[in-house]
Short mmCIF file of C-alpha atoms and ligand atoms in Angstrom, two decimals:
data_model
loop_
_atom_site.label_atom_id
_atom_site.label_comp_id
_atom_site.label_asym_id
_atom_site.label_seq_id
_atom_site.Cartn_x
_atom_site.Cartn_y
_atom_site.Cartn_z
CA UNK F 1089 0.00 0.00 0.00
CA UNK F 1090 1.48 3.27 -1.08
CA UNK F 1091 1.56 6.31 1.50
CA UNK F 1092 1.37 9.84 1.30
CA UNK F 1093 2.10 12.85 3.79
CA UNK F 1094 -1.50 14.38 4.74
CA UNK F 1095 -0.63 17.96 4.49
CA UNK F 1096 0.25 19.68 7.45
CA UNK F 1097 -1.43 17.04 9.70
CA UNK F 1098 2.14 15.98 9.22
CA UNK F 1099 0.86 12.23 8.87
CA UNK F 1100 1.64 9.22 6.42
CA UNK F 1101 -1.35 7.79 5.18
CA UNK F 1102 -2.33 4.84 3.36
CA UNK F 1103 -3.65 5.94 -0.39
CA UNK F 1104 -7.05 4.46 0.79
CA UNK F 1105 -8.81 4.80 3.47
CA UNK F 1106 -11.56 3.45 5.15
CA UNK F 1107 -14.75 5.46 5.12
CA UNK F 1108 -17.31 4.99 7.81
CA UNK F 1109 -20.48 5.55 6.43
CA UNK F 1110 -21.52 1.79 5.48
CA UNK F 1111 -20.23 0.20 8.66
CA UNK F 1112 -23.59 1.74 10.27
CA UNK F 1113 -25.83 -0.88 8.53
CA UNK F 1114 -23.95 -3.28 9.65
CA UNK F 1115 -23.41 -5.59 13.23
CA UNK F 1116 -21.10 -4.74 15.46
CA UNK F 1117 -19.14 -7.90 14.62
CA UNK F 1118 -19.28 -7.49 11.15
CA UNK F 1119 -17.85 -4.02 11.35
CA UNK F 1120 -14.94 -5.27 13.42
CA UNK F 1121 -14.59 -7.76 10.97
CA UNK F 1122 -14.36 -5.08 8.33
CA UNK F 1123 -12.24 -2.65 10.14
CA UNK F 1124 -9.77 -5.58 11.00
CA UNK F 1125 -9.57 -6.64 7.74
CA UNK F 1126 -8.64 -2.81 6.37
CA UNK F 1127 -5.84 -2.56 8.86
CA UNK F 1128 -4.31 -6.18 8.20
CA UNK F 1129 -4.76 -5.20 4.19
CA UNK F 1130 -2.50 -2.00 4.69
CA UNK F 1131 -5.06 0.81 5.14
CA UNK F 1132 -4.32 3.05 8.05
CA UNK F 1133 -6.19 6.05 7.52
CA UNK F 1134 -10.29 5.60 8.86
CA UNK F 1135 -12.76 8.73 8.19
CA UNK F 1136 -15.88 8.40 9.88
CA UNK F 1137 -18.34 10.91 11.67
CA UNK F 1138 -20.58 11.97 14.78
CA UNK F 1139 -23.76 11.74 11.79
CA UNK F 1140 -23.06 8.21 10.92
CA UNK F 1141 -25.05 6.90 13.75
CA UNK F 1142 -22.86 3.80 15.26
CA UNK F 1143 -20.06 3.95 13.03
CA UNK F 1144 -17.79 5.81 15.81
CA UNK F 1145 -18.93 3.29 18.23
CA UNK F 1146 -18.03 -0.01 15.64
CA UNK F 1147 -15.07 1.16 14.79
CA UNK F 1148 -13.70 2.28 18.82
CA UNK F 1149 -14.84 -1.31 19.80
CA UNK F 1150 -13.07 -2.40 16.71
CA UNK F 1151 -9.72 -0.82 17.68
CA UNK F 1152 -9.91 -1.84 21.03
CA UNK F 1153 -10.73 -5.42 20.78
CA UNK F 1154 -7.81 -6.23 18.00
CA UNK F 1155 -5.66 -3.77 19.41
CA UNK F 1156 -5.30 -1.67 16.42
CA UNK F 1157 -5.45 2.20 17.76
CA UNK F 1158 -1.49 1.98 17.27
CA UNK F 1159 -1.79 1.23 13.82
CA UNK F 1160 -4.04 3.65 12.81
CA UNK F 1161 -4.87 7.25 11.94
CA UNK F 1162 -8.50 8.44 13.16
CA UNK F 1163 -10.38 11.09 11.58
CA UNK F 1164 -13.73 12.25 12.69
CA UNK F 1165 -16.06 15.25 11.78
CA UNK F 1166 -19.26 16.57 13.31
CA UNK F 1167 -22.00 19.38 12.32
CA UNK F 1168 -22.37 20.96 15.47
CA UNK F 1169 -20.94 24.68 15.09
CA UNK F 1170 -21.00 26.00 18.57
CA UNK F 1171 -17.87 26.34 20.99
CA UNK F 1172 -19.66 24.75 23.53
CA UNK F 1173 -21.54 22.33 21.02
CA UNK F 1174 -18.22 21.52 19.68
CA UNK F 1175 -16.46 20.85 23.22
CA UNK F 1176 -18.99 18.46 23.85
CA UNK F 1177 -18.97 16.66 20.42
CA UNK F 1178 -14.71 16.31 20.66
CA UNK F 1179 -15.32 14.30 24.01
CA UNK F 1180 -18.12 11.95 22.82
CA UNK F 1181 -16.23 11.14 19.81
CA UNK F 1182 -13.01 10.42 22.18
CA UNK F 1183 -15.59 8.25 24.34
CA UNK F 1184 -17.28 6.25 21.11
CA UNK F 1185 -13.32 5.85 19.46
CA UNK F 1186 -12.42 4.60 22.86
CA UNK F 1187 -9.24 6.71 22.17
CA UNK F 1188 -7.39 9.73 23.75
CA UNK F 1189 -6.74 11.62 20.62
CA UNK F 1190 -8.03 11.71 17.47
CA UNK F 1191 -5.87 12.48 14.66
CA UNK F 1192 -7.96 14.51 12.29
CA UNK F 1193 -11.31 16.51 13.91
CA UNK F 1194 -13.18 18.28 10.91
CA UNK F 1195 -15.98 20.65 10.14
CA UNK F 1196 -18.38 18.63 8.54
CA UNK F 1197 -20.38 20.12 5.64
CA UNK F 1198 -20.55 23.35 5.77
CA UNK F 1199 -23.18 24.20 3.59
CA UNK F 1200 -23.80 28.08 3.93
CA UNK F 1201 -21.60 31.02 4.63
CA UNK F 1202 -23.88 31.72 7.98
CA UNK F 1203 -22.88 28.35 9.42
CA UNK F 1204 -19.27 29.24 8.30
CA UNK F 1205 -18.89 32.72 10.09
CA UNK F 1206 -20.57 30.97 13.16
CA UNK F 1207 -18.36 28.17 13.07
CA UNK F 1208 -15.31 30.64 12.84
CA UNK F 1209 -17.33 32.97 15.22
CA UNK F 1210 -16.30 33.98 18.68
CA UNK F 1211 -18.52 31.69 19.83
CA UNK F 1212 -17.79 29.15 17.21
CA UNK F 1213 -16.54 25.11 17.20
CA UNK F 1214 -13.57 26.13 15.45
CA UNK F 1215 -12.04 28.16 18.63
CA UNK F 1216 -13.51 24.58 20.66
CA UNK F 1217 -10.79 22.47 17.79
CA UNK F 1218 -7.88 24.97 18.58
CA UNK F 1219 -8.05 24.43 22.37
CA UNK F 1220 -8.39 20.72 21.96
CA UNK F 1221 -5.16 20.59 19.85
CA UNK F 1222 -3.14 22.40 22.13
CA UNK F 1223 -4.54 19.97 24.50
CA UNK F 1224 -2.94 17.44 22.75
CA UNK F 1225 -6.78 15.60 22.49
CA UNK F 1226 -6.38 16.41 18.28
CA UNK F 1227 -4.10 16.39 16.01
CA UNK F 1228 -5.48 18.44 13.11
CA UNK F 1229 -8.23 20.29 11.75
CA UNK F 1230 -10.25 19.69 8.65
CA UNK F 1231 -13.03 20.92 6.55
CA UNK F 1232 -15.48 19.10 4.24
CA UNK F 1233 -18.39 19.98 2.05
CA UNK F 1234 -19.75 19.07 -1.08
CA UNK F 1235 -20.17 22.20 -2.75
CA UNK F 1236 -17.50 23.65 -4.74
CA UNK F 1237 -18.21 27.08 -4.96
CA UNK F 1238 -18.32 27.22 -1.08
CA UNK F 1239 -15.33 25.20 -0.62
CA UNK F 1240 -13.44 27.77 -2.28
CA UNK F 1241 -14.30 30.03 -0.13
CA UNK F 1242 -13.84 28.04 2.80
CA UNK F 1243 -10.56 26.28 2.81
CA UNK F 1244 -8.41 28.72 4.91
CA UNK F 1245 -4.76 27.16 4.93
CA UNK F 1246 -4.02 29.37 7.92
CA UNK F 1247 -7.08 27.76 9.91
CA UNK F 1248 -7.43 23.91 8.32
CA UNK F 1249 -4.41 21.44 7.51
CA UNK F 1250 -6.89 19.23 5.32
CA UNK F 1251 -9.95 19.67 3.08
CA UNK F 1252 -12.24 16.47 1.98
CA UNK F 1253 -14.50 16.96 -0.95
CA UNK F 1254 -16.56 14.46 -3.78
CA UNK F 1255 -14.32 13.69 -6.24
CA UNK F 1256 -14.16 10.65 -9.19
CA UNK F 1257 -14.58 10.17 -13.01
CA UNK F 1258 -18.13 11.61 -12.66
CA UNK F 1259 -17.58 14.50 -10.00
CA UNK F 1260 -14.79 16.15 -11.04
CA UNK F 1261 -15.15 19.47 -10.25
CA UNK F 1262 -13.00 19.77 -7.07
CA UNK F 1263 -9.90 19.24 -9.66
CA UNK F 1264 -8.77 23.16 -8.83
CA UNK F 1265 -9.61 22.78 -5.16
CA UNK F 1266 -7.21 20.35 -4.63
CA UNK F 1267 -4.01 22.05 -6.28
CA UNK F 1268 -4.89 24.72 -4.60
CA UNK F 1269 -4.83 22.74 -0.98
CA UNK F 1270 -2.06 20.95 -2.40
CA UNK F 1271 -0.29 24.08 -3.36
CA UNK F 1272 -0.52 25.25 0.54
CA UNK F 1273 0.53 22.29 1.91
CA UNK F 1274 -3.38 20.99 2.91
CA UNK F 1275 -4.09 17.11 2.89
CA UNK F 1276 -6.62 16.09 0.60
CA UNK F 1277 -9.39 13.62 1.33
CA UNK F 1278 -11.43 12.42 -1.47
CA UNK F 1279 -15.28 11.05 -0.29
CA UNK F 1280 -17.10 9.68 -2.72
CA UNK F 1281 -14.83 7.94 -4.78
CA UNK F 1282 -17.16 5.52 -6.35
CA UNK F 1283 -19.88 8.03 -6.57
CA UNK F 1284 -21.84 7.13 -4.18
CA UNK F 1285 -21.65 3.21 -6.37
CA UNK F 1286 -23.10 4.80 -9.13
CA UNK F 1287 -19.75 4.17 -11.37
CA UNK F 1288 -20.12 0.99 -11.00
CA UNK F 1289 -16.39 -0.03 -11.52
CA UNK F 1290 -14.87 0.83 -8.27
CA UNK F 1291 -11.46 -0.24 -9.15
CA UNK F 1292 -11.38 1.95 -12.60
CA UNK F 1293 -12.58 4.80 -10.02
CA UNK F 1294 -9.64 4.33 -7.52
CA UNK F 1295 -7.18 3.70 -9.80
CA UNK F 1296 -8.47 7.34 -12.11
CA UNK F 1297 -8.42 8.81 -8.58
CA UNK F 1298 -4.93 7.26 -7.75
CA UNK F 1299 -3.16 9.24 -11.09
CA UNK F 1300 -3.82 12.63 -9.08
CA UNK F 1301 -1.00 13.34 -7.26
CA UNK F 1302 -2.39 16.86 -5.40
CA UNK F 1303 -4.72 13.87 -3.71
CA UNK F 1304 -3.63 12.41 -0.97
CA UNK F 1305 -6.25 9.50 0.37
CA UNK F 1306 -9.71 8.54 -0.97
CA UNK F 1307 -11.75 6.17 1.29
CA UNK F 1308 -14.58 4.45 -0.13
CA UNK F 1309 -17.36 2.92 2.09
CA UNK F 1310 -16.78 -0.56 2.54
CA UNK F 1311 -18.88 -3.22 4.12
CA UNK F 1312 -17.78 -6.15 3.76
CA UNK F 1313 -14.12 -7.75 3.98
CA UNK F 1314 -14.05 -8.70 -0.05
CA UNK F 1315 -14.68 -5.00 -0.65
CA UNK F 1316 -12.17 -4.14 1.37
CA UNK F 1317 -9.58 -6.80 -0.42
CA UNK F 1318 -10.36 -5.53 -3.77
CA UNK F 1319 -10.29 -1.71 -3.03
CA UNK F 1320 -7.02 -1.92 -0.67
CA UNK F 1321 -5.11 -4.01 -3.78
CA UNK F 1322 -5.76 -0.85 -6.06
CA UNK F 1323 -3.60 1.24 -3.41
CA UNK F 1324 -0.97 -1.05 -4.26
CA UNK F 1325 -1.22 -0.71 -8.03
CA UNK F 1326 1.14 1.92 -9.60
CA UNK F 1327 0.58 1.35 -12.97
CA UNK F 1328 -0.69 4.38 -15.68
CA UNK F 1329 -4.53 3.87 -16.64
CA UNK F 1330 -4.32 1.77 -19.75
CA UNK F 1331 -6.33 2.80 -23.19
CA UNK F 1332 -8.28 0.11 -22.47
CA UNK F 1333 -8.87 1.48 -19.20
CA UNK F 1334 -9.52 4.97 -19.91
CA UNK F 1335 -11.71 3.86 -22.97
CA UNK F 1336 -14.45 2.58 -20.45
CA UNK F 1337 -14.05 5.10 -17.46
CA UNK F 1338 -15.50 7.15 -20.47
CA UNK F 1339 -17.75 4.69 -21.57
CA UNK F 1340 -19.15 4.91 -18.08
CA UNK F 1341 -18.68 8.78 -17.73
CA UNK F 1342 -20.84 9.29 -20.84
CA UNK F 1343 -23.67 6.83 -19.90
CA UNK F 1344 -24.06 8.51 -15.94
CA UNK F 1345 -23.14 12.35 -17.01
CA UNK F 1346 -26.38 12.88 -18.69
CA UNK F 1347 -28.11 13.28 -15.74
CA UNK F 1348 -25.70 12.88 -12.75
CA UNK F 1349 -25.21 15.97 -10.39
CA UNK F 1350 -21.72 16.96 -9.71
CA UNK F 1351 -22.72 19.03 -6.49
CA UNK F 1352 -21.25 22.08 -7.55
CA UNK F 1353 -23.71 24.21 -6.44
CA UNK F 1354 -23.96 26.73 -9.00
CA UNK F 1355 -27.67 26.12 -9.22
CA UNK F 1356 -28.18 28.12 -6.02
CA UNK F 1357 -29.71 30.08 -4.44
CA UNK F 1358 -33.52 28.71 -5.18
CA UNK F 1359 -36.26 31.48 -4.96
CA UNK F 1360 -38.05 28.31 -3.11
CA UNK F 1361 -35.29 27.55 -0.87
CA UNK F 1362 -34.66 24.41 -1.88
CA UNK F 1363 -30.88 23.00 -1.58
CA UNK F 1364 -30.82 21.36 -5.00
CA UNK F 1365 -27.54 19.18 -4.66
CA UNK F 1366 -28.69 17.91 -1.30
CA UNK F 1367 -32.06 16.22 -3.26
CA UNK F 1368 -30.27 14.04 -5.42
CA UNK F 1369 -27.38 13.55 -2.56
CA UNK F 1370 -29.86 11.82 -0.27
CA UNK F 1371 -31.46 10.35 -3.62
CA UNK F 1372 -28.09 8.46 -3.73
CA UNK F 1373 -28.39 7.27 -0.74
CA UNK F 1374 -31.48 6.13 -0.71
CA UNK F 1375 -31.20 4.40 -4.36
CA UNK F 1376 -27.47 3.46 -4.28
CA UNK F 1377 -26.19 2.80 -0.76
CA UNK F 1378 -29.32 0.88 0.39
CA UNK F 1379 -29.43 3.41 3.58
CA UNK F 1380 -33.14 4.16 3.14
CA UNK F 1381 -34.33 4.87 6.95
CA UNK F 1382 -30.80 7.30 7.09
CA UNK F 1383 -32.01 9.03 4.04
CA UNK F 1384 -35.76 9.37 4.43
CA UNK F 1385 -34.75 11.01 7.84
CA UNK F 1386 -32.83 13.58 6.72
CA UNK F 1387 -35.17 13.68 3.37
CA UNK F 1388 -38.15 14.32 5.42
CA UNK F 1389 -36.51 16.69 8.45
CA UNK F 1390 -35.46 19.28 5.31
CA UNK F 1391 -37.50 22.63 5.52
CA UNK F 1392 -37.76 22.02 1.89
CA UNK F 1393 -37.36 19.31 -0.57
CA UNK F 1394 -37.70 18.74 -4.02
CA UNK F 1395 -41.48 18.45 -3.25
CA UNK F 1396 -41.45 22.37 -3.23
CA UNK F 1397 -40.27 22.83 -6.67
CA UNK F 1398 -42.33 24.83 -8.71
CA UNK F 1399 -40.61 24.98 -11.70
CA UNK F 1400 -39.12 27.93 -12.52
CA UNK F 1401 -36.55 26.66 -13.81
CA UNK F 1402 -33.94 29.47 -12.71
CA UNK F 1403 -31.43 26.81 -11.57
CA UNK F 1404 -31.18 25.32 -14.85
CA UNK F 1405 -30.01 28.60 -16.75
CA UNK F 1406 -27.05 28.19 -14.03
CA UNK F 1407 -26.03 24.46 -14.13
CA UNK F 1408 -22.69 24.23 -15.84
CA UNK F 1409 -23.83 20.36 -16.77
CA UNK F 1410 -27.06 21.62 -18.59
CA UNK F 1411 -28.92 19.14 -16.78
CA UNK F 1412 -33.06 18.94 -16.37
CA UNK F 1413 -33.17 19.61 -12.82
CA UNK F 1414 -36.53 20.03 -12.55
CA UNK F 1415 -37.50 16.52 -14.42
CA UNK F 1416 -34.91 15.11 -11.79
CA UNK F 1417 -36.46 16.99 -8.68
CA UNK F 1418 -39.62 14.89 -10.26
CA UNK F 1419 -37.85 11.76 -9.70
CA UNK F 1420 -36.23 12.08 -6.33
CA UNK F 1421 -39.89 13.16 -5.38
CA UNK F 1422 -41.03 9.49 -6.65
CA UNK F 1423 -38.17 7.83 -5.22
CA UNK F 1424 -38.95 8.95 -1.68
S1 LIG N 605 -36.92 25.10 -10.88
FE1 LIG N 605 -37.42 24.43 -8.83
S2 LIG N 605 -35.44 23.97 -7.91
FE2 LIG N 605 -35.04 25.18 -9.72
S3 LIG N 605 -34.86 27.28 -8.96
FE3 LIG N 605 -37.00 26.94 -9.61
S4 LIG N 605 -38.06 26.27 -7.77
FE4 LIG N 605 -35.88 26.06 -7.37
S1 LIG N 606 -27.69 20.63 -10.37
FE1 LIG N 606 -26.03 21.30 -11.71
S2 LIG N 606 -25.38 23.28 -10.86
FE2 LIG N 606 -26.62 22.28 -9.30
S3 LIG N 606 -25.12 21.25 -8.04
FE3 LIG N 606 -25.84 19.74 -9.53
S4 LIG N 606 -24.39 19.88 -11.21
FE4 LIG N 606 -24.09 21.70 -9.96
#
């Protein structure tokens, strides 16, 4: 397994890594099993969050009954912006890791500049990270979101060592994002490198996400120890994509791209207040990841959802990708 320096979180970390969304729809044994089998196949690098439910819980009582904390680099994120919020959060997520530091602590998904100014506030989590890194209970401090346009804005390199953003053959759009974090020394965490399963051949995904050097780790979801064989081999490959190779990563690019939403989120604002990118995200999960309770949930606890469309069409004169968002709002209204 090849390793690269994170950034200025100063660590060497396995090419993949494990992400920790799937582990929550799994038992507590099998996401041992899972986590066991990442850190015996070379990974050392496991992103998970304070949203996934039990996945900070599975993987703590992972670490602690093989005895793997040594062996691995933990990164966590929560949503809470508050100082005090934030203070909290840290020491639950030391609790569930059964840990007593966590490597990597990050913002997760910042999705508006209010929640960023509060989060940088005074009053904000991010003055709750600094105290808990010169108290030695974190090691670094991260940002991720799924918007482009607000990631840009965002990624301070004099307040975050790492940013973690959506990126494979499909979603592409963070290219400039990253040699810009790159280019100031920031680690770069790719989520979603298999879109969400939508590209269908994971390894062609890794291995196109693998030829970018300003990216440091991706970490697909895995649930089950095959998945994890197959996706930890591809850190291990070296080799150029082939013609061959890059013949059907297109193949695939051209089928999805038609209607496939990169998340960019230059549709926005909508005059109905609708977060566009955030319908067909939890459309993913609900069609693609099999996490339909998870993504009904957070469908259904939206002030607005695609429901509230009423098709202006406004967004669509924005979208870079020309797609029909309003037929698609349509179908992420059936599918839930
Ligand atoms: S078409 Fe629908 S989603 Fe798009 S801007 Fe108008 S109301 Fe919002
Ligand atoms: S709908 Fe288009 S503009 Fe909006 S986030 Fe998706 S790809 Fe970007």
């Amino acid at each position: 397994m090849r390793k690269k320096r994170l950034g200025k979180a100063n660590i060497e970390v396995s090419v993949i890594g494990l992400g920790g969304i799937p582990l929550q729809r799994l038992t507590e044994e099998q996401a041992r099993e899972v986590v066991k089998e990442a850190v015996d196949s070379g990974i050392n690098f496991i992103d998970t969050a304070r949203g996934y439910t039990v996945s900070e819980e599975y993987i703590g009582a992972a670490l602690e009954k093989y005895q793997l904390r040594d062996r691995v680099y933990l990164a966590t994120k929560t949503m809470v912006r508050d100082y005090e919020g934030m203070k909290k959060e840290i020491e639950i997520s030391l609790q569930n890791l059964r840990t007593d530091y966590i490597d990597l602590y990050q913002a997760h998904l910042i999705k508006t500049e209010e929640q960023y100014a509060q989060f940088v506030g005074e009053d904000g989590g991010y003055r709750a990270l600094v105290e808990a890194k010169k108290a030695g209970k974190i090691g670094a401090i991260g940002i991720t979101a799924h918007t482009a346009s607000l990631l840009e804005k965002f990624m301070d390199p004099e307040k975050f060592d790492t940013i973690q953003f959506p990126y494979n053959p499909i979603e592409n759009q963070g290219k400039g994002l990253f040699e810009r974090a790159h280019a100031h020394d920031m680690g770069v965490i790719v989520m979603k490198p298999i879109a969400g399963g939508a590209f269908g051949r994971g390894d062609l995904s890794l291995k196109y996400i693998m030829q970018n050097e300003t990216i440091t780790v991706a970490i697909p979801g895995m649930d089950s120890v095959e998945q994890v064989r197959q996706n930890a081999a591809i850190g291990s490959d070296e080799t150029a994509l082939s013609i061959e190779e890059k013949t059907e990563i297109q193949g695939i690019v051209d089928r999805l791209g038609s209607e496939f939403c990169r998340r960019c989120g230059y549709c926005l604002p909508c005059p109905q207040g609708i977060d566009i990118p955030t319908q067909f995200l939890f459309e993913g999960y609900l069609t693609r990841y099999d996490m339909k309770d998870w993504a009904v949930g957070r469908y259904e606890a939206q002030v607005k959802n695609a429901s509230d469309c009423v098709e202006c069409g406004i967004c669509e004169t924005r979208c870079p990708y020309n797609l029909p968002i309003r037929k698609m709002l349509k179908r992420v209204v059936q599918a839930f």
